[in-house]
mmCIF file of C-alpha atoms in Angstrom:
data_model
loop_
_atom_site.group_PDB
_atom_site.id
_atom_site.type_symbol
_atom_site.label_atom_id
_atom_site.label_comp_id
_atom_site.label_asym_id
_atom_site.label_seq_id
_atom_site.Cartn_x
_atom_site.Cartn_y
_atom_site.Cartn_z
ATOM 1 C CA MET A 1 0.000 0.000 0.000
ATOM 2 C CA PRO A 2 1.535 3.362 -0.939
ATOM 3 C CA ARG A 3 2.108 5.815 1.916
ATOM 4 C CA PRO A 4 -0.491 8.594 2.084
ATOM 5 C CA SER A 5 0.791 11.854 0.602
ATOM 6 C CA HIS A 6 1.215 14.976 2.714
ATOM 7 C CA ARG A 7 -1.809 16.413 0.942
ATOM 8 C CA THR A 8 -3.981 13.426 1.930
ATOM 9 C CA LYS A 9 -2.738 13.566 5.521
ATOM 10 C CA ILE A 10 -3.439 17.309 5.762
ATOM 11 C CA LEU A 11 -6.989 16.842 4.446
ATOM 12 C CA ALA A 12 -7.836 13.833 6.638
ATOM 13 C CA GLU A 13 -6.332 15.189 9.868
ATOM 14 C CA GLY A 14 -7.352 18.770 9.047
ATOM 15 C CA LEU A 15 -10.975 17.676 8.668
ATOM 16 C CA ARG A 16 -10.825 16.008 12.079
ATOM 17 C CA VAL A 17 -9.170 19.003 13.781
ATOM 18 C CA VAL A 18 -11.517 21.577 12.197
ATOM 19 C CA HIS A 19 -14.606 19.491 12.995
ATOM 20 C CA GLU A 20 -13.595 19.386 16.650
ATOM 21 C CA HIS A 21 -12.164 22.885 17.178
ATOM 22 C CA GLY A 22 -13.774 24.985 14.434
ATOM 23 C CA PHE A 23 -12.325 26.524 11.269
ATOM 24 C CA GLY A 24 -11.356 29.781 12.954
ATOM 25 C CA GLY A 25 -10.205 27.908 16.049
ATOM 26 C CA SER A 26 -7.763 25.708 14.078
ATOM 27 C CA SER A 27 -4.557 27.364 12.861
ATOM 28 C CA VAL A 28 -2.511 26.073 9.926
ATOM 29 C CA ARG A 29 0.069 25.119 12.561
ATOM 30 C CA ASP A 30 -2.507 22.988 14.449
ATOM 31 C CA ILE A 31 -3.431 21.263 11.188
ATOM 32 C CA VAL A 32 0.102 20.415 10.015
ATOM 33 C CA GLN A 33 1.053 19.292 13.524
ATOM 34 C CA ALA A 34 -1.931 16.905 13.631
ATOM 35 C CA ALA A 35 -1.014 15.644 10.154
ATOM 36 C CA GLY A 36 2.644 15.199 11.138
ATOM 37 C CA VAL A 37 3.929 17.069 8.077
ATOM 38 C CA PRO A 38 6.188 20.138 7.725
ATOM 39 C CA GLN A 39 4.411 23.510 7.862
ATOM 40 C CA GLY A 40 5.581 24.361 4.337
ATOM 41 C CA SER A 41 3.613 21.479 2.822
ATOM 42 C CA PHE A 42 0.333 23.249 3.627
ATOM 43 C CA THR A 43 1.185 26.171 1.351
ATOM 44 C CA ASN A 44 2.561 23.728 -1.244
ATOM 45 C CA HIS A 45 -0.865 22.085 -1.534
ATOM 46 C CA PHE A 46 -3.387 24.850 -0.746
ATOM 47 C CA VAL A 47 -3.330 28.412 -2.045
ATOM 48 C CA SER A 48 -5.158 29.634 1.065
ATOM 49 C CA LYS A 49 -6.892 28.460 4.225
ATOM 50 C CA GLU A 50 -10.186 29.175 2.415
ATOM 51 C CA ALA A 51 -9.184 26.754 -0.402
ATOM 52 C CA PHE A 52 -8.363 24.129 2.243
ATOM 53 C CA GLY A 53 -11.742 24.809 3.921
ATOM 54 C CA LEU A 54 -13.573 24.233 0.634
ATOM 55 C CA GLU A 55 -11.719 20.938 0.138
ATOM 56 C CA ILE A 56 -12.535 19.538 3.585
ATOM 57 C CA ILE A 57 -16.193 20.518 3.046
ATOM 58 C CA GLU A 58 -16.156 18.417 -0.166
ATOM 59 C CA LEU A 59 -14.382 15.557 1.600
ATOM 60 C CA HIS A 60 -16.974 15.573 4.392
ATOM 61 C CA PHE A 61 -19.825 15.834 1.881
ATOM 62 C CA VAL A 62 -18.680 12.599 0.173
ATOM 63 C CA GLY A 63 -19.768 10.725 3.308
ATOM 64 C CA ILE A 64 -23.043 12.644 3.621
ATOM 65 C CA ARG A 65 -23.901 12.008 -0.038
ATOM 66 C CA GLU A 66 -23.228 8.292 0.387
ATOM 67 C CA LEU A 67 -25.442 8.225 3.491
ATOM 68 C CA MET A 68 -28.243 9.981 1.556
ATOM 69 C CA ARG A 69 -27.835 7.491 -1.307
ATOM 70 C CA VAL A 70 -28.258 4.415 0.911
ATOM 71 C CA THR A 71 -31.036 5.956 3.042
ATOM 72 C CA LEU A 72 -33.173 8.823 1.679
ATOM 73 C CA CYS A 73 -32.729 8.020 -2.026
ATOM 74 C CA ASN A 74 -32.725 4.218 -1.759
ATOM 75 C CA ASP A 75 -35.816 3.081 -3.676
ATOM 76 C CA LEU A 76 -35.425 -0.478 -2.385
ATOM 77 C CA ARG A 77 -36.537 0.452 1.156
ATOM 78 C CA PRO A 78 -39.894 1.827 2.443
ATOM 79 C CA PRO A 79 -39.667 5.652 2.389
ATOM 80 C CA LEU A 80 -40.292 6.532 6.041
ATOM 81 C CA GLU A 81 -37.897 3.773 7.118
ATOM 82 C CA ARG A 82 -35.293 5.536 4.933
ATOM 83 C CA LEU A 83 -35.989 8.846 6.669
ATOM 84 C CA ARG A 84 -35.656 7.209 10.102
ATOM 85 C CA ALA A 85 -32.403 5.520 9.058
ATOM 86 C CA TYR A 86 -31.034 8.862 7.814
ATOM 87 C CA LEU A 87 -31.882 10.630 11.094
ATOM 88 C CA ASP A 88 -30.539 7.735 13.194
ATOM 89 C CA ALA A 89 -27.250 7.753 11.293
ATOM 90 C CA ASN A 90 -27.018 11.503 11.923
ATOM 91 C CA ILE A 91 -27.694 11.007 15.638
ATOM 92 C CA GLU A 92 -24.984 8.341 15.761
ATOM 93 C CA GLN A 93 -22.457 10.608 14.011
ATOM 94 C CA ILE A 94 -23.274 13.615 16.196
ATOM 95 C CA SER A 95 -22.949 11.510 19.359
ATOM 96 C CA LEU A 96 -19.286 10.718 18.626
ATOM 97 C CA ASN A 97 -16.621 12.554 20.652
ATOM 98 C CA HIS A 98 -19.088 13.246 23.500
ATOM 99 C CA THR A 99 -21.485 15.141 21.187
ATOM 100 C CA LYS A 100 -18.867 17.881 21.039
ATOM 101 C CA ASN A 101 -18.293 18.385 17.316
ATOM 102 C CA GLY A 102 -21.703 19.275 15.909
ATOM 103 C CA CYS A 103 -22.305 19.280 12.152
ATOM 104 C CA LEU A 104 -19.254 20.373 10.148
ATOM 105 C CA LEU A 105 -21.488 22.144 7.613
ATOM 106 C CA GLY A 106 -23.498 23.966 10.277
ATOM 107 C CA ASN A 107 -20.278 24.987 12.024
ATOM 108 C CA PHE A 108 -18.891 26.389 8.763
ATOM 109 C CA ALA A 109 -22.205 28.168 8.144
ATOM 110 C CA VAL A 110 -21.860 30.053 11.422
ATOM 111 C CA GLU A 111 -18.121 30.549 11.436
ATOM 112 C CA ALA A 112 -17.085 31.082 7.867
ATOM 113 C CA SER A 113 -20.111 32.361 5.969
ATOM 114 C CA ASP A 114 -19.251 35.924 6.994
ATOM 115 C CA HIS A 115 -15.600 35.647 5.962
ATOM 116 C CA SER A 116 -15.787 33.615 2.746
ATOM 117 C CA GLU A 117 -18.450 34.085 0.098
ATOM 118 C CA ALA A 118 -17.137 30.969 -1.724
ATOM 119 C CA ILE A 119 -17.707 28.811 1.366
ATOM 120 C CA ARG A 120 -21.131 30.361 2.016
ATOM 121 C CA LEU A 121 -22.305 29.724 -1.568
ATOM 122 C CA ARG A 122 -21.048 26.119 -1.506
ATOM 123 C CA LEU A 123 -22.925 25.522 1.767
ATOM 124 C CA VAL A 124 -26.121 26.930 0.221
ATOM 125 C CA GLU A 125 -25.747 24.405 -2.641
ATOM 126 C CA ILE A 126 -25.043 21.491 -0.294
ATOM 127 C CA PHE A 127 -27.994 22.320 1.960
ATOM 128 C CA ALA A 128 -30.191 22.547 -1.167
ATOM 129 C CA GLU A 129 -29.005 19.103 -2.322
ATOM 130 C CA ALA A 130 -29.745 17.594 1.104
ATOM 131 C CA GLN A 131 -33.178 19.236 1.081
ATOM 132 C CA ARG A 132 -33.911 17.755 -2.382
ATOM 133 C CA CYS A 133 -32.990 14.258 -1.131
ATOM 134 C CA ILE A 134 -35.313 14.634 1.877
ATOM 135 C CA ALA A 135 -38.105 15.902 -0.428
ATOM 136 C CA TYR A 136 -37.497 12.923 -2.782
ATOM 137 C CA CYS A 137 -37.961 10.553 0.167
ATOM 138 C CA LEU A 138 -41.153 12.345 1.315
ATOM 139 C CA GLU A 139 -42.567 12.241 -2.240
ATOM 140 C CA ALA A 140 -41.922 8.484 -2.306
ATOM 141 C CA ALA A 141 -43.796 8.230 1.017
ATOM 142 C CA VAL A 142 -46.763 10.053 -0.552
ATOM 143 C CA GLN A 143 -46.609 7.747 -3.610
ATOM 144 C CA SER A 144 -46.685 4.663 -1.387
ATOM 145 C CA SER A 145 -49.465 6.199 0.772
ATOM 146 C CA GLU A 146 -47.270 6.306 3.885
ATOM 147 C CA LEU A 147 -48.024 10.049 3.952
ATOM 148 C CA PRO A 148 -51.169 11.877 2.807
ATOM 149 C CA SER A 149 -51.072 13.561 -0.604
ATOM 150 C CA SER A 150 -51.996 16.872 1.050
ATOM 151 C CA ILE A 151 -48.458 17.173 2.471
ATOM 152 C CA ASP A 152 -46.157 19.862 0.991
ATOM 153 C CA CYS A 153 -42.976 17.797 0.533
ATOM 154 C CA ASP A 154 -40.640 20.715 -0.242
ATOM 155 C CA LYS A 155 -41.851 22.687 2.763
ATOM 156 C CA ILE A 156 -41.495 19.713 5.125
ATOM 157 C CA ALA A 157 -38.099 18.849 3.645
ATOM 158 C CA ARG A 158 -36.806 22.356 4.387
ATOM 159 C CA PHE A 159 -38.318 22.156 7.850
ATOM 160 C CA ILE A 160 -36.526 18.826 8.524
ATOM 161 C CA LEU A 161 -33.193 20.146 7.237
ATOM 162 C CA THR A 162 -33.343 23.363 9.273
ATOM 163 C CA SER A 163 -34.734 21.829 12.473
ATOM 164 C CA MET A 164 -32.101 19.109 12.380
ATOM 165 C CA GLN A 165 -29.361 21.770 12.231
ATOM 166 C CA GLY A 166 -30.825 23.476 15.295
ATOM 167 C CA ALA A 167 -31.142 20.229 17.219
ATOM 168 C CA VAL A 168 -27.496 19.447 16.420
ATOM 169 C CA LEU A 169 -26.469 22.929 17.585
ATOM 170 C CA LEU A 170 -28.218 22.446 20.943
ATOM 171 C CA ALA A 171 -26.808 18.897 21.247
ATOM 172 C CA LYS A 172 -23.302 20.297 20.724
ATOM 173 C CA THR A 173 -23.880 23.017 23.338
ATOM 174 C CA GLN A 174 -25.353 20.639 25.905
ATOM 175 C CA ARG A 175 -22.971 17.743 25.065
ATOM 176 C CA ASP A 176 -26.063 15.547 24.852
ATOM 177 C CA PRO A 177 -27.882 14.104 21.808
ATOM 178 C CA ALA A 178 -31.289 14.473 23.561
ATOM 179 C CA PRO A 179 -32.370 17.539 21.481
ATOM 180 C CA ILE A 180 -31.994 15.493 18.265
ATOM 181 C CA GLU A 181 -33.951 12.564 19.719
ATOM 182 C CA GLY A 182 -36.605 15.089 20.792
ATOM 183 C CA PHE A 183 -36.784 16.597 17.309
ATOM 184 C CA LYS A 184 -37.134 13.152 15.709
ATOM 185 C CA SER A 185 -39.953 12.269 18.094
ATOM 186 C CA VAL A 186 -41.899 15.495 17.358
ATOM 187 C CA LEU A 187 -41.286 15.091 13.620
ATOM 188 C CA PHE A 188 -42.714 11.574 13.397
ATOM 189 C CA SER A 189 -45.491 11.860 15.977
ATOM 190 C CA MET A 190 -46.777 15.406 15.399
ATOM 191 C CA VAL A 191 -45.686 16.558 11.921
ATOM 192 C CA LEU A 192 -45.824 13.280 9.973
ATOM 193 C CA ARG A 193 -48.480 11.827 12.353
ATOM 194 C CA GLN A 194 -46.993 8.356 12.404
ATOM 195 C CA PRO A 195 -47.810 5.784 15.095
ATOM 196 C CA LEU A 196 -44.957 5.067 17.507
ATOM 197 C CA PRO A 197 -42.606 2.349 16.167
ATOM 198 C CA ASN A 198 -42.714 -1.016 17.964
ATOM 199 C CA MET B 1 -26.053 63.566 29.635
ATOM 200 C CA PRO B 2 -22.711 62.102 30.763
ATOM 201 C CA ARG B 3 -20.432 60.757 28.020
ATOM 202 C CA PRO B 4 -20.442 56.951 27.756
ATOM 203 C CA SER B 5 -17.399 55.396 29.420
ATOM 204 C CA HIS B 6 -14.810 53.447 27.445
ATOM 205 C CA ARG B 7 -16.165 50.296 29.027
ATOM 206 C CA THR B 8 -19.713 51.046 27.830
ATOM 207 C CA LYS B 9 -18.472 51.871 24.330
ATOM 208 C CA ILE B 10 -16.426 48.649 24.146
ATOM 209 C CA LEU B 11 -19.426 46.560 25.212
ATOM 210 C CA ALA B 12 -21.935 48.244 22.883
ATOM 211 C CA GLU B 13 -19.693 48.348 19.797
ATOM 212 C CA GLY B 14 -18.073 45.012 20.639
ATOM 213 C CA LEU B 15 -21.494 43.351 20.756
ATOM 214 C CA ARG B 16 -22.281 44.761 17.315
ATOM 215 C CA VAL B 17 -18.933 43.727 15.804
ATOM 216 C CA VAL B 18 -19.007 40.207 17.298
ATOM 217 C CA HIS B 19 -22.630 39.669 16.236
ATOM 218 C CA GLU B 20 -21.719 40.518 12.644
ATOM 219 C CA HIS B 21 -18.258 38.947 12.333
ATOM 220 C CA GLY B 22 -18.207 36.233 15.017
ATOM 221 C CA PHE B 23 -16.312 36.003 18.308
ATOM 222 C CA GLY B 24 -13.276 34.309 16.772
ATOM 223 C CA GLY B 25 -13.489 36.563 13.716
ATOM 224 C CA SER B 26 -13.329 39.773 15.779
ATOM 225 C CA SER B 27 -9.953 40.699 17.264
ATOM 226 C CA VAL B 28 -9.525 42.951 20.290
ATOM 227 C CA ARG B 29 -8.105 45.459 17.810
ATOM 228 C CA ASP B 30 -11.310 45.334 15.698
ATOM 229 C CA ILE B 31 -13.373 45.897 18.835
ATOM 230 C CA VAL B 32 -11.442 48.880 20.228
ATOM 231 C CA GLN B 33 -11.276 50.441 16.756
ATOM 232 C CA ALA B 34 -15.055 50.171 16.385
ATOM 233 C CA ALA B 35 -15.485 51.634 19.884
ATOM 234 C CA GLY B 36 -13.035 54.456 19.129
ATOM 235 C CA VAL B 37 -11.039 53.882 22.310
ATOM 236 C CA PRO B 38 -7.332 53.150 22.900
ATOM 237 C CA GLN B 39 -6.337 49.454 22.724
ATOM 238 C CA GLY B 40 -5.124 49.547 26.344
ATOM 239 C CA SER B 41 -8.618 50.299 27.645
ATOM 240 C CA PHE B 42 -9.772 46.791 26.687
ATOM 241 C CA THR B 43 -7.324 45.163 29.084
ATOM 242 C CA ASN B 44 -8.149 47.826 31.701
ATOM 243 C CA HIS B 45 -11.776 46.706 31.716
ATOM 244 C CA PHE B 46 -11.698 42.999 30.844
ATOM 245 C CA VAL B 47 -9.327 40.376 32.232
ATOM 246 C CA SER B 48 -9.633 38.318 29.040
ATOM 247 C CA LYS B 49 -11.497 38.089 25.753
ATOM 248 C CA GLU B 50 -13.535 35.288 27.355
ATOM 249 C CA ALA B 51 -14.629 37.658 30.155
ATOM 250 C CA PHE B 52 -15.627 40.222 27.508
ATOM 251 C CA GLY B 53 -17.533 37.478 25.628
ATOM 252 C CA LEU B 54 -19.479 36.566 28.764
ATOM 253 C CA GLU B 55 -20.384 40.228 29.289
ATOM 254 C CA ILE B 56 -21.705 40.798 25.774
ATOM 255 C CA ILE B 57 -23.756 37.583 26.085
ATOM 256 C CA GLU B 58 -25.367 39.071 29.229
ATOM 257 C CA LEU B 59 -25.884 42.426 27.518
ATOM 258 C CA HIS B 60 -27.589 40.715 24.567
ATOM 259 C CA PHE B 61 -29.668 38.541 26.885
ATOM 260 C CA VAL B 62 -31.130 41.644 28.582
ATOM 261 C CA GLY B 63 -32.986 42.373 25.333
ATOM 262 C CA ILE B 64 -34.072 38.756 24.858
ATOM 263 C CA ARG B 65 -35.359 38.530 28.426
ATOM 264 C CA GLU B 66 -37.355 41.741 27.951
ATOM 265 C CA LEU B 67 -38.809 40.361 24.707
ATOM 266 C CA MET B 68 -39.803 37.129 26.491
ATOM 267 C CA ARG B 69 -41.380 39.172 29.311
ATOM 268 C CA VAL B 70 -43.630 41.188 26.997
ATOM 269 C CA THR B 71 -44.476 38.244 24.721
ATOM 270 C CA LEU B 72 -44.202 34.648 26.023
ATOM 271 C CA CYS B 73 -44.645 35.441 29.720
ATOM 272 C CA ASN B 74 -47.197 38.252 29.350
ATOM 273 C CA ASP B 75 -50.369 36.944 31.020
ATOM 274 C CA LEU B 76 -52.414 39.861 29.669
ATOM 275 C CA ARG B 77 -52.356 38.515 26.076
ATOM 276 C CA PRO B 78 -53.790 35.267 24.623
ATOM 277 C CA PRO B 79 -51.037 32.592 24.806
ATOM 278 C CA LEU B 80 -50.669 31.634 21.152
ATOM 279 C CA GLU B 81 -50.715 35.306 20.159
ATOM 280 C CA ARG B 82 -47.751 35.709 22.547
ATOM 281 C CA LEU B 83 -45.901 32.861 20.852
ATOM 282 C CA ARG B 84 -46.546 34.373 17.415
ATOM 283 C CA ALA B 85 -45.370 37.786 18.623
ATOM 284 C CA TYR B 86 -42.191 36.223 20.035
ATOM 285 C CA LEU B 87 -41.393 34.445 16.760
ATOM 286 C CA ASP B 88 -42.249 37.532 14.678
ATOM 287 C CA ALA B 89 -39.938 39.695 16.788
ATOM 288 C CA ASN B 90 -37.189 37.110 16.269
ATOM 289 C CA ILE B 91 -37.776 37.105 12.510
ATOM 290 C CA GLU B 92 -37.592 40.912 12.501
ATOM 291 C CA GLN B 93 -34.317 40.898 14.464
ATOM 292 C CA ILE B 94 -32.748 38.188 12.311
ATOM 293 C CA SER B 95 -33.716 40.042 9.126
ATOM 294 C CA LEU B 96 -31.620 43.089 10.079
ATOM 295 C CA ASN B 97 -28.280 43.587 8.270
ATOM 296 C CA HIS B 98 -29.442 41.490 5.284
ATOM 297 C CA THR B 99 -30.067 38.409 7.487
ATOM 298 C CA LYS B 100 -26.304 38.163 7.886
ATOM 299 C CA ASN B 101 -25.790 38.103 11.657
ATOM 300 C CA GLY B 102 -27.765 35.089 12.847
ATOM 301 C CA CYS B 103 -28.452 34.587 16.557
ATOM 302 C CA LEU B 104 -25.629 35.798 18.797
ATOM 303 C CA LEU B 105 -26.225 32.918 21.224
ATOM 304 C CA GLY B 106 -26.286 30.280 18.471
ATOM 305 C CA ASN B 107 -23.126 31.770 16.980
ATOM 306 C CA PHE B 108 -21.373 31.596 20.361
ATOM 307 C CA ALA B 109 -22.628 28.015 20.809
ATOM 308 C CA VAL B 110 -20.894 26.952 17.599
ATOM 309 C CA GLU B 111 -17.813 29.120 17.846
ATOM 310 C CA ALA B 112 -16.915 29.338 21.499
ATOM 311 C CA SER B 113 -18.407 26.294 23.212
ATOM 312 C CA ASP B 114 -15.284 24.286 22.335
ATOM 313 C CA HIS B 115 -12.878 26.927 23.607
ATOM 314 C CA SER B 116 -14.611 28.234 26.744
ATOM 315 C CA GLU B 117 -16.409 26.010 29.220
ATOM 316 C CA ALA B 118 -17.671 29.142 31.054
ATOM 317 C CA ILE B 119 -19.348 30.421 27.880
ATOM 318 C CA ARG B 120 -20.771 26.990 27.045
ATOM 319 C CA LEU B 121 -22.297 26.554 30.519
ATOM 320 C CA ARG B 122 -23.806 30.065 30.449
ATOM 321 C CA LEU B 123 -25.373 29.311 27.040
ATOM 322 C CA VAL B 124 -26.862 26.075 28.408
ATOM 323 C CA GLU B 125 -28.489 28.109 31.236
ATOM 324 C CA ILE B 126 -29.791 30.787 28.858
ATOM 325 C CA PHE B 127 -31.248 28.229 26.428
ATOM 326 C CA ALA B 128 -32.906 26.499 29.416
ATOM 327 C CA GLU B 129 -34.435 29.807 30.555
ATOM 328 C CA ALA B 130 -35.781 30.506 27.051
ATOM 329 C CA GLN B 131 -37.187 26.961 26.886
ATOM 330 C CA ARG B 132 -38.944 27.476 30.250
ATOM 331 C CA CYS B 133 -40.555 30.704 28.971
ATOM 332 C CA ILE B 134 -41.813 28.932 25.840
ATOM 333 C CA ALA B 135 -43.151 26.054 27.975
ATOM 334 C CA TYR B 136 -44.865 28.594 30.283
ATOM 335 C CA CYS B 137 -46.624 30.090 27.249
ATOM 336 C CA LEU B 138 -47.673 26.656 25.947
ATOM 337 C CA GLU B 139 -49.009 25.673 29.390
ATOM 338 C CA ALA B 140 -51.086 28.868 29.398
ATOM 339 C CA ALA B 141 -52.409 27.877 25.954
ATOM 340 C CA VAL B 142 -53.456 24.499 27.365
ATOM 341 C CA GLN B 143 -55.106 26.209 30.368
ATOM 342 C CA SER B 144 -57.113 28.481 28.073
ATOM 343 C CA SER B 145 -57.963 25.533 25.759
ATOM 344 C CA GLU B 146 -56.074 27.022 22.814
ATOM 345 C CA LEU B 147 -54.093 23.758 22.794
ATOM 346 C CA PRO B 148 -55.229 20.250 23.781
ATOM 347 C CA SER B 149 -54.238 18.989 27.231
ATOM 348 C CA SER B 150 -52.572 15.985 25.588
ATOM 349 C CA ILE B 151 -49.677 18.186 24.423
ATOM 350 C CA ASP B 152 -46.281 17.732 26.133
ATOM 351 C CA CYS B 153 -45.382 21.384 26.757
ATOM 352 C CA ASP B 154 -41.739 20.794 27.749
ATOM 353 C CA LYS B 155 -41.092 18.614 24.730
ATOM 354 C CA ILE B 156 -42.690 21.106 22.314
ATOM 355 C CA ALA B 157 -40.873 23.998 24.001
ATOM 356 C CA ARG B 158 -37.516 22.305 23.428
ATOM 357 C CA PHE B 159 -38.531 21.534 19.868
ATOM 358 C CA ILE B 160 -39.429 25.209 19.231
ATOM 359 C CA LEU B 161 -36.173 26.463 20.766
ATOM 360 C CA THR B 162 -33.975 24.051 18.809
ATOM 361 C CA SER B 163 -35.814 24.313 15.477
ATOM 362 C CA MET B 164 -35.735 28.092 15.696
ATOM 363 C CA GLN B 165 -31.940 27.978 16.089
ATOM 364 C CA GLY B 166 -31.649 25.810 12.978
ATOM 365 C CA ALA B 167 -33.959 28.039 10.949
ATOM 366 C CA VAL B 168 -31.870 31.059 11.962
ATOM 367 C CA LEU B 169 -28.664 29.222 10.959
ATOM 368 C CA LEU B 170 -30.065 28.489 7.488
ATOM 369 C CA ALA B 171 -31.413 32.049 7.183
ATOM 370 C CA LYS B 172 -27.934 33.380 7.985
ATOM 371 C CA THR B 173 -26.346 31.067 5.417
ATOM 372 C CA GLN B 174 -28.870 31.878 2.686
ATOM 373 C CA ARG B 175 -29.134 35.595 3.598
ATOM 374 C CA ASP B 176 -32.905 35.108 3.548
ATOM 375 C CA PRO B 177 -35.423 34.867 6.421
ATOM 376 C CA ALA B 178 -37.539 32.317 4.463
ATOM 377 C CA PRO B 179 -36.394 29.287 6.550
ATOM 378 C CA ILE B 180 -37.708 30.963 9.725
ATOM 379 C CA GLU B 181 -41.046 31.819 8.073
ATOM 380 C CA GLY B 182 -41.188 28.196 6.891
ATOM 381 C CA PHE B 183 -40.539 26.888 10.389
ATOM 382 C CA LYS B 184 -43.235 29.149 11.868
ATOM 383 C CA SER B 185 -45.734 27.946 9.284
ATOM 384 C CA VAL B 186 -45.026 24.243 9.975
ATOM 385 C CA LEU B 187 -45.103 24.850 13.731
ATOM 386 C CA PHE B 188 -48.537 26.470 13.766
ATOM 387 C CA SER B 189 -50.221 24.443 11.015
ATOM 388 C CA MET B 190 -48.793 20.942 11.608
ATOM 389 C CA VAL B 191 -47.450 20.755 15.170
ATOM 390 C CA LEU B 192 -49.900 23.033 17.021
ATOM 391 C CA ARG B 193 -52.668 22.355 14.422
ATOM 392 C CA GLN B 194 -53.925 25.919 14.374
ATOM 393 C CA PRO B 195 -56.089 27.344 11.575
ATOM 394 C CA LEU B 196 -54.312 29.844 9.337
ATOM 395 C CA PRO B 197 -54.484 33.396 10.744
ATOM 396 C CA ASN B 198 -56.682 35.864 8.865
#
């Protein structure tokens, strides 16, 4: 197996450091130290910290897109089961590291969207893609009569996306995934009006 | 009228600068420049940037507490009208400065809760106080039969607090208050099952 390049190490370790300590809270020095590479290799591989930020957002989004593919957009499973699986996988992810990290995209939205228009615009696109996947899943639930046809799938999809971000923010603050569990419970019982699962 | 002290200027202008550019994104230099005071006066009045951060959180919370007093906790108005007024005032606040600032408390939760345990714990208390005020309003709505007695007021209060934070985060990212309007619409029509207002 070939050794990982400095660039790969910086991206993998940089993603981990920034997710835990924030983009503003992680210096280039912190990142290269975590990656175990010389400081100069950062500037060899990234024209700016903003360019590095955009790359770790893409790297993180690879995992999110794969999760959406096997849950929300997976036509082989019943639609509301896909939505539950998507939320449960999010809860599991958020609960890592003592519920300290939050959502990388939400963190960037707060921290970096004032300082980098490129990062802000990329986040808007990514949130829109996630919202479309949730809407696709809700539309499938309407098609299969799991949800009533009166439901506005786009509106509920945006509501799920935004409320999830807030629940993750509170979970991060409280170091406790309970706000996300609470959101999921209200979503299924009161918004989607589903009976409690067995 | 006496001239405002350096301390007062630093707090007032510092709150404005940090709300717009973030706590990490605002240096002490940015803050004293905005306040028009010498750099040394910051260290004269605040033992650390963390201590300054805690003070602007309190200063900001004075306004939030007053808003909660005249809306959520105001027994002279019908309960759900109080909840609507509280959300509308939030939407109005968030829409200032091209929907760029977000919620100061949510921003601190993302940015500073990793770096300062004192700030994180104060935010947990403040969010709990806001949640109690929302629950108080919902309980009043149950008492006056605006909501059914089957509703779990604490659970819905937490849901409103967290979802609101997420809607504000998306509004900040998109520079558009639409996610908060969308949340309010889903809350009243699907969670609280209220008829559309005239």
